[in-house]
């Protein structure tokens, strides 16, 4: 009888992690994305990381005429990186969708205006946060072996 020489392979655990090593599934379960010390929604992760002066302009444009700062930030995504790694076209589409919804929802109990102000606050918070490198935003597959 021939002896089979099959060595036991160690089990391999696969998990998703951000570039800084934090667990991507844990962050994704709450629907929020970590940005420095901030927690923003996945929808807001398409916002660009603007210089403070542009973020203030977008915020002010979101205060008076509802949503126009969101429209400006949608096109600024083409010049500045979005918070989470999106293609420029998908980040543009997400921000344009937010603008249209804010505009349409403003006459209904000012829901669109409140959303627009919150969006402007998120732009200011992102502008004030430390700049992110591309590696911090990328989700990577981390393989660990256990013996």
Coordinates of N, CA, C and O in Angstrom, one line a residue:
X1 N 0.8 -1.2 0.0 CA 0.0 0.0 0.0 C 0.9 1.2 0.0 O 1.8 1.4 0.8
X2 N 0.6 2.1 -0.9 CA 1.3 3.3 -1.0 C 0.8 4.3 0.1 O -0.4 4.5 0.2
X3 N 1.8 4.9 0.7 CA 1.5 5.9 1.8 C 1.2 7.3 1.1 O 2.0 7.7 0.3
X4 N 0.1 7.9 1.4 CA -0.1 9.2 0.8 C 0.6 10.2 1.6 O 0.5 10.3 2.9
X5 N 1.3 11.0 1.0 CA 2.1 12.1 1.7 C 1.4 13.4 1.5 O 1.8 14.3 0.7
X6 N 0.3 13.6 2.2 CA -0.4 14.8 2.1 C -0.2 15.6 3.3 O -0.6 15.2 4.4
X7 N 0.4 16.7 3.2 CA 0.7 17.6 4.3 C -0.6 18.5 4.5 O -1.2 18.9 3.6
X8 N -0.9 18.7 5.8 CA -2.0 19.6 6.1 C -1.6 21.0 5.8 O -0.6 21.5 6.2
X9 N -2.5 21.6 5.0 CA -2.2 23.0 4.7 C -2.8 23.8 5.8 O -3.9 23.5 6.3
X10 N -2.1 24.9 6.2 CA -2.6 25.8 7.2 C -3.9 26.5 6.7 O -4.0 26.8 5.5
X11 N -4.8 26.7 7.6 CA -6.0 27.4 7.2 C -5.7 28.9 6.9 O -4.8 29.4 7.6
X12 N -6.4 29.4 6.0 CA -6.1 30.8 5.6 C -7.4 31.6 5.9 O -8.5 31.3 5.5
X13 N -7.2 32.7 6.6 CA -8.3 33.6 6.9 C -8.1 34.8 6.0 O -7.1 35.4 5.8
X14 N -9.2 35.2 5.3 CA -9.2 36.3 4.4 C -10.1 37.4 5.0 O -11.3 37.1 5.4
X15 N -9.6 38.6 5.1 CA -10.5 39.7 5.5 C -10.2 41.0 4.7 O -9.1 41.0 4.1
X16 N -11.1 41.9 4.7 CA -10.9 43.1 3.9 C -10.4 44.2 4.9 O -10.9 44.3 6.0
X17 N -9.4 45.0 4.5 CA -8.9 46.0 5.4 C -8.5 47.2 4.6 O -8.2 47.1 3.5
X18 N -8.6 48.4 5.3 CA -8.2 49.6 4.7 C -6.7 49.6 4.7 O -6.0 48.8 5.4
X19 N -6.1 50.6 4.0 CA -4.6 50.7 3.9 C -3.9 50.8 5.3 O -2.8 50.5 5.5
X20 N -4.7 51.5 6.2 CA -4.1 51.7 7.6 C -4.2 50.4 8.5 O -3.8 50.5 9.6
X21 N -4.8 49.4 7.9 CA -4.9 48.1 8.7 C -6.3 47.9 9.4 O -6.6 46.9 9.9
X22 N -7.1 49.0 9.4 CA -8.4 48.8 10.1 C -9.3 47.9 9.3 O -9.2 47.9 8.1
X23 N -10.2 47.3 9.9 CA -11.1 46.3 9.3 C -12.2 47.0 8.5 O -12.9 47.8 9.0
X24 N -12.2 46.7 7.2 CA -13.2 47.3 6.3 C -14.6 46.8 6.6 O -15.6 47.6 6.4
X25 N -14.8 45.6 6.9 CA -16.1 45.1 7.2 C -16.7 45.7 8.4 O -17.9 46.0 8.5
X26 N -15.9 45.9 9.4 CA -16.4 46.5 10.7 C -16.9 47.9 10.4 O -18.0 48.4 10.8
X27 N -16.2 48.7 9.5 CA -16.6 50.0 9.2 C -17.8 50.0 8.3 O -18.7 50.8 8.4
X28 N -17.9 49.0 7.4 CA -19.0 49.0 6.4 C -20.3 48.5 7.1 O -21.3 48.8 6.5
X29 N -20.2 47.8 8.2 CA -21.4 47.3 8.8 C -22.3 48.4 9.3 O -23.5 48.3 9.3
X30 N -21.7 49.5 9.7 CA -22.5 50.6 10.2 C -23.0 51.6 9.1 O -23.8 52.5 9.4
X31 N -22.5 51.4 7.9 CA -22.9 52.3 6.8 C -22.0 53.5 6.8 O -22.3 54.5 6.1
X32 N -21.0 53.6 7.7 CA -20.2 54.8 7.7 C -18.8 54.5 7.3 O -18.3 53.3 7.4
X33 N -18.1 55.5 6.8 CA -16.7 55.3 6.3 C -15.8 56.2 7.2 O -16.1 57.3 7.4
X34 N -14.7 55.6 7.8 CA -13.8 56.4 8.6 C -13.0 57.3 7.7 O -12.4 56.9 6.7
X35 N -12.9 58.6 8.1 CA -12.1 59.6 7.4 C -11.3 60.3 8.5 O -11.9 61.2 9.2
X36 N -10.1 59.9 8.8 CA -9.4 60.5 9.9 C -10.2 60.1 11.2 O -10.4 59.0 11.5
X37 N -10.6 61.2 11.9 CA -11.4 61.0 13.1 C -12.9 61.1 12.8 O -13.7 61.0 13.7
X38 N -13.2 61.3 11.6 CA -14.7 61.5 11.2 C -15.3 60.2 10.8 O -14.6 59.3 10.4
X39 N -16.6 60.2 11.0 CA -17.4 59.1 10.4 C -18.4 59.7 9.5 O -19.2 60.5 9.9
X40 N -18.3 59.4 8.2 CA -19.2 60.0 7.2 C -19.9 58.8 6.5 O -19.5 57.7 6.6
X41 N -21.1 59.1 6.0 CA -21.9 58.1 5.3 C -21.2 57.7 4.0 O -20.4 58.4 3.4
X42 N -21.6 56.5 3.5 CA -21.0 56.1 2.2 C -21.4 57.0 1.1 O -20.7 57.2 0.2
X43 N -22.6 57.6 1.2 CA -23.0 58.6 0.2 C -22.1 59.8 0.2 O -21.7 60.3 -0.8
X44 N -21.7 60.3 1.4 CA -20.9 61.4 1.6 C -19.4 61.1 1.2 O -18.6 62.0 1.0
X45 N -19.1 59.8 1.1 CA -17.7 59.5 0.7 C -17.4 59.9 -0.7 O -16.2 59.9 -1.0
X46 N -18.3 60.2 -1.5 CA -18.1 60.7 -2.8 C -17.7 62.2 -2.8 O -17.4 62.7 -3.9
X47 N -17.8 62.9 -1.7 CA -17.5 64.3 -1.6 C -16.0 64.5 -1.9 O -15.2 63.7 -1.4
X48 N -15.6 65.6 -2.5 CA -14.2 65.8 -2.7 C -13.5 66.4 -1.5 O -14.2 67.0 -0.6
X49 N -12.2 66.1 -1.3 CA -11.5 66.7 -0.2 C -10.9 68.0 -0.7 O -9.9 68.1 -1.3
X50 N -11.7 69.1 -0.4 CA -11.4 70.4 -0.9 C -10.5 71.2 0.0 O -10.4 71.0 1.2
X51 N -9.8 72.2 -0.6 CA -9.1 73.2 0.3 C -10.2 73.9 1.1 O -11.4 74.1 0.7
X52 N -9.9 74.4 2.3 CA -10.8 75.0 3.2 C -11.6 76.2 2.5 O -12.8 76.3 2.7
X53 N -10.9 77.0 1.7 CA -11.6 78.2 1.1 C -12.7 77.7 0.2 O -13.8 78.3 0.2
X54 N -12.5 76.7 -0.6 CA -13.5 76.2 -1.5 C -14.6 75.5 -0.7 O -15.8 75.6 -1.1
X55 N -14.3 74.8 0.4 CA -15.3 74.2 1.2 C -16.2 75.2 1.8 O -17.4 75.0 1.9
X56 N -15.7 76.3 2.2 CA -16.5 77.4 2.8 C -17.4 78.0 1.7 O -18.6 78.2 2.0
X57 N -16.9 78.2 0.5 CA -17.8 78.7 -0.6 C -18.9 77.7 -0.8 O -20.1 78.1 -1.0
X58 N -18.6 76.4 -0.9 CA -19.6 75.4 -1.1 C -20.7 75.4 0.0 O -21.9 75.3 -0.2
X59 N -20.2 75.6 1.2 CA -21.1 75.6 2.4 C -22.0 76.8 2.3 O -23.2 76.7 2.5
X60 N -21.5 78.0 2.0 CA -22.3 79.2 1.9 C -23.3 79.0 0.7 O -24.5 79.5 0.8
X61 N -22.9 78.4 -0.4 CA -23.8 78.2 -1.5 C -24.9 77.2 -1.1 O -26.0 77.1 -1.8
X62 N -24.6 76.3 -0.2 CA -25.7 75.4 0.3 C -26.6 76.0 1.3 O -27.7 75.5 1.5
X63 N -26.2 77.1 1.9 CA -27.1 77.8 2.9 C -28.2 78.6 2.2 O -29.3 78.5 2.6
X64 N -27.8 79.5 1.3 CA -28.8 80.4 0.8 C -29.7 79.7 -0.3 O -30.8 79.4 0.0
X65 N -29.1 79.5 -1.5 CA -29.9 78.7 -2.4 C -29.6 77.2 -2.2 O -28.5 76.8 -2.4
X66 N -30.6 76.5 -1.8 CA -30.4 75.1 -1.5 C -29.7 74.3 -2.5 O -30.2 74.2 -3.7
X67 N -28.6 73.6 -2.2 CA -28.0 72.6 -3.1 C -26.9 73.1 -4.1 O -26.3 72.3 -4.7
X68 N -26.8 74.4 -4.2 CA -25.9 74.9 -5.3 C -24.4 74.6 -4.9 O -23.6 74.5 -5.8
X69 N -24.1 74.6 -3.7 CA -22.8 74.2 -3.2 C -22.5 72.7 -3.5 O -21.4 72.4 -3.9
X70 N -23.5 71.9 -3.5 CA -23.4 70.5 -3.8 C -23.1 70.4 -5.3 O -22.3 69.6 -5.7
X71 N -23.8 71.2 -6.1 CA -23.5 71.2 -7.6 C -22.1 71.6 -7.9 O -21.4 70.9 -8.6
X72 N -21.6 72.6 -7.2 CA -20.2 73.1 -7.4 C -19.2 72.0 -6.9 O -18.3 71.7 -7.6
X73 N -19.5 71.3 -5.8 CA -18.6 70.3 -5.3 C -18.7 69.1 -6.2 O -17.7 68.3 -6.3
X74 N -19.8 68.9 -6.9 CA -19.9 67.7 -7.9 C -18.8 67.9 -9.0 O -18.1 67.0 -9.4
X75 N -18.7 69.1 -9.5 CA -17.7 69.4 -10.5 C -16.3 69.5 -10.0 O -15.3 69.2 -10.7
X76 N -16.2 69.9 -8.7 CA -14.8 69.9 -8.1 C -14.2 68.6 -7.9 O -13.0 68.4 -7.7
X77 N -15.1 67.5 -7.9 CA -14.6 66.1 -7.8 C -13.7 65.8 -9.0 O -12.8 65.0 -8.8
X78 N -13.9 66.5 -10.1 CA -13.0 66.3 -11.2 C -11.6 66.8 -11.0 O -10.7 66.4 -11.7
X79 N -11.5 67.8 -10.1 CA -10.2 68.4 -9.8 C -9.5 67.9 -8.6 O -8.3 67.9 -8.4
X80 N -10.3 67.5 -7.6 CA -9.8 67.1 -6.3 C -10.3 65.6 -6.0 O -11.4 65.2 -6.5
X81 N -9.5 64.9 -5.3 CA -9.9 63.5 -5.0 C -11.1 63.4 -4.1 O -11.3 64.2 -3.2
X82 N -11.9 62.3 -4.3 CA -13.1 62.1 -3.4 C -12.5 61.4 -2.2 O -11.4 60.9 -2.2
X83 N -13.3 61.5 -1.1 CA -12.9 60.9 0.2 C -12.5 59.5 0.1 O -11.5 59.0 0.5
X84 N -13.4 58.7 -0.5 CA -13.1 57.3 -0.7 C -12.8 57.1 -2.2 O -13.3 57.9 -3.0
X85 N -12.0 56.1 -2.5 CA -11.6 56.0 -3.9 C -12.8 55.6 -4.8 O -13.3 54.4 -4.7
X86 N -13.3 56.5 -5.5 CA -14.3 56.3 -6.5 C -13.7 56.7 -7.8 O -12.8 57.5 -7.8
X87 N -14.2 56.2 -8.9 CA -13.8 56.8 -10.2 C -14.4 58.2 -10.2 O -15.4 58.5 -9.6
X88 N -13.8 59.1 -10.9 CA -14.3 60.5 -11.0 C -15.7 60.6 -11.5 O -16.5 61.3 -11.1
X89 N -16.0 59.7 -12.5 CA -17.3 59.7 -13.1 C -18.4 59.3 -12.1 O -19.5 59.9 -12.0
X90 N -18.1 58.2 -11.3 CA -19.1 57.8 -10.3 C -19.3 58.8 -9.2 O -20.4 59.0 -8.7
X91 N -18.2 59.4 -8.8 CA -18.3 60.5 -7.7 C -19.1 61.6 -8.2 O -19.9 62.2 -7.5
X92 N -18.9 62.0 -9.5 CA -19.6 63.1 -10.1 C -21.1 62.7 -10.2 O -22.0 63.6 -9.8
X93 N -21.5 61.5 -10.6 CA -22.9 61.1 -10.6 C -23.5 61.1 -9.2 O -24.7 61.5 -9.1
X94 N -22.8 60.6 -8.2 CA -23.4 60.6 -6.9 C -23.6 62.0 -6.4 O -24.7 62.3 -5.8
X95 N -22.7 62.9 -6.6 CA -22.9 64.3 -6.2 C -24.0 65.0 -7.0 O -24.7 65.8 -6.4
X96 N -24.1 64.8 -8.3 CA -25.2 65.3 -9.1 C -26.5 64.8 -8.6 O -27.5 65.6 -8.6
X97 N -26.6 63.5 -8.3 CA -27.8 63.0 -7.7 C -28.2 63.6 -6.4 O -29.4 64.0 -6.2
X98 N -27.2 63.9 -5.6 CA -27.5 64.6 -4.3 C -28.0 66.0 -4.6 O -29.0 66.4 -3.9
X99 N -27.4 66.7 -5.5 CA -27.9 68.0 -5.9 C -29.4 68.0 -6.3 O -30.2 68.8 -5.9
X100 N -29.7 67.1 -7.2 CA -31.0 67.0 -7.8 C -32.0 66.7 -6.7 O -33.1 67.3 -6.6
X101 N -31.7 65.8 -5.8 CA -32.6 65.4 -4.7 C -32.7 66.5 -3.7 O -33.8 66.8 -3.2
X102 N -31.7 67.2 -3.4 CA -31.8 68.4 -2.5 C -32.7 69.5 -3.1 O -33.5 70.0 -2.4
X103 N -32.5 69.7 -4.4 CA -33.3 70.7 -5.1 C -34.8 70.3 -5.1 O -35.7 71.1 -4.8
X104 N -35.1 69.0 -5.3 CA -36.5 68.6 -5.4 C -37.1 68.5 -4.0 O -38.3 68.7 -3.9
X105 N -36.3 68.2 -3.0 CA -36.9 68.0 -1.6 C -37.0 69.3 -0.8 O -37.5 69.3 0.3
X106 N -36.4 70.4 -1.3 CA -36.5 71.6 -0.6 C -37.9 72.1 -0.4 O -38.3 72.6 0.7
X107 N -38.8 72.1 -1.4 CA -40.2 72.5 -1.1 C -41.0 71.7 -0.1 O -42.0 72.1 0.4
X108 N -40.5 70.4 0.1 CA -41.2 69.5 1.0 C -40.6 69.7 2.4 O -39.6 69.0 2.8
X109 N -41.2 70.6 3.2 CA -40.8 70.8 4.6 C -39.3 71.1 4.7 O -38.7 70.8 5.7
X110 N -38.8 71.7 3.7 CA -37.3 72.1 3.7 C -36.4 70.9 3.9 O -35.2 71.1 4.4
X111 N -36.8 69.7 3.6 CA -35.9 68.6 3.8 C -34.6 68.7 3.0 O -33.5 68.4 3.5
X112 N -34.8 69.1 1.8 CA -33.6 69.3 0.9 C -32.7 70.4 1.4 O -31.5 70.2 1.3
X113 N -33.2 71.5 2.0 CA -32.4 72.5 2.5 C -31.6 72.0 3.7 O -30.4 72.3 3.9
X114 N -32.2 71.3 4.6 CA -31.5 70.7 5.8 C -30.4 69.8 5.3 O -29.3 69.8 5.8
X115 N -30.8 68.9 4.4 CA -29.8 68.0 3.8 C -28.6 68.8 3.2 O -27.5 68.4 3.3
X116 N -28.9 69.9 2.5 CA -27.9 70.7 1.8 C -27.0 71.3 2.9 O -25.8 71.3 2.7
X117 N -27.5 71.8 4.0 CA -26.7 72.3 5.1 C -25.8 71.3 5.7 O -24.6 71.5 5.9
X118 N -26.4 70.1 5.9 CA -25.6 69.0 6.4 C -24.5 68.6 5.5 O -23.4 68.2 5.9
X119 N -24.8 68.6 4.2 CA -23.8 68.3 3.2 C -22.7 69.3 3.2 O -21.5 69.0 3.1
X120 N -23.0 70.6 3.4 CA -22.0 71.6 3.5 C -21.2 71.5 4.7 O -19.9 71.7 4.7
X121 N -21.8 71.1 5.8 CA -21.0 70.8 7.1 C -20.0 69.7 6.9 O -18.9 69.7 7.3
X122 N -20.5 68.6 6.1 CA -19.6 67.5 5.8 C -18.4 68.0 5.0 O -17.3 67.5 5.2
X123 N -18.7 68.8 4.0 CA -17.6 69.4 3.2 C -16.5 70.1 4.1 O -15.3 70.0 3.9
X124 N -17.1 70.9 5.0 CA -16.2 71.6 5.9 C -15.4 70.7 6.8 O -14.2 70.9 7.0
X125 N -16.0 69.7 7.3 CA -15.3 68.7 8.2 C -14.3 67.9 7.4 O -13.2 67.7 7.9
X126 N -14.6 67.6 6.2 CA -13.6 66.8 5.4 C -12.4 67.7 5.0 O -11.3 67.3 5.1
X127 N -12.7 69.0 4.7 CA -11.6 69.9 4.4 C -10.7 70.2 5.6 O -9.5 70.4 5.5
X128 N -11.3 70.1 6.8 CA -10.5 70.3 8.1 C -9.7 69.1 8.5 O -8.8 69.1 9.3
X129 N -10.1 67.9 8.0 CA -9.5 66.7 8.4 C -8.1 66.6 7.7 O -7.9 67.2 6.6
X130 N -7.2 65.8 8.2 CA -5.9 65.6 7.6 C -6.1 65.0 6.2 O -7.0 64.2 6.0
X131 N -5.2 65.5 5.3 CA -5.3 64.9 3.9 C -5.0 63.4 3.9 O -4.2 62.9 4.7
X132 N -5.7 62.7 3.1 CA -5.6 61.3 3.0 C -4.8 60.9 1.9 O -4.9 61.4 0.8
X133 N -3.9 59.9 2.1 CA -3.2 59.4 1.0 C -4.1 58.3 0.3 O -5.0 57.8 0.9
X134 N -3.7 57.9 -0.9 CA -4.5 57.0 -1.6 C -4.5 55.6 -0.9 O -5.5 54.9 -0.9
X135 N -3.4 55.3 -0.2 CA -3.3 54.0 0.5 C -4.3 53.9 1.6 O -4.8 52.8 1.9
X136 N -4.6 55.0 2.3 CA -5.5 54.9 3.4 C -7.0 54.6 3.0 O -7.7 54.1 3.7
X137 N -7.3 55.0 1.7 CA -8.7 54.8 1.3 C -8.9 53.4 0.6 O -10.0 53.0 0.4
X138 N -7.8 52.8 0.1 CA -8.0 51.6 -0.7 C -8.3 50.4 0.3 O -7.8 50.3 1.4
X139 N -9.2 49.6 -0.2 CA -9.6 48.4 0.5 C -8.8 47.3 -0.1 O -8.8 47.1 -1.3
X140 N -8.1 46.6 0.8 CA -7.2 45.5 0.3 C -7.6 44.2 1.0 O -8.2 44.2 2.0
X141 N -7.2 43.1 0.3 CA -7.4 41.8 0.9 C -6.2 41.4 1.7 O -5.1 41.5 1.2
X142 N -6.4 41.1 2.9 CA -5.3 40.7 3.8 C -5.5 39.2 4.1 O -6.5 38.8 4.6
X143 N -4.4 38.5 3.8 CA -4.5 37.0 4.1 C -3.6 36.7 5.2 O -2.4 37.1 5.2
X144 N -4.1 36.0 6.2 CA -3.3 35.6 7.3 C -3.4 34.1 7.4 O -4.5 33.5 7.2
X145 N -2.3 33.4 7.7 CA -2.4 31.9 7.9 C -2.3 31.6 9.3 O -1.6 32.2 10.1
X146 N -3.1 30.6 9.7 CA -3.0 30.0 11.0 C -2.6 28.6 11.0 O -3.1 27.8 10.1
X147 N -1.7 28.2 11.8 CA -1.2 26.9 11.8 C -2.0 26.0 12.7 O -2.7 26.3 13.6

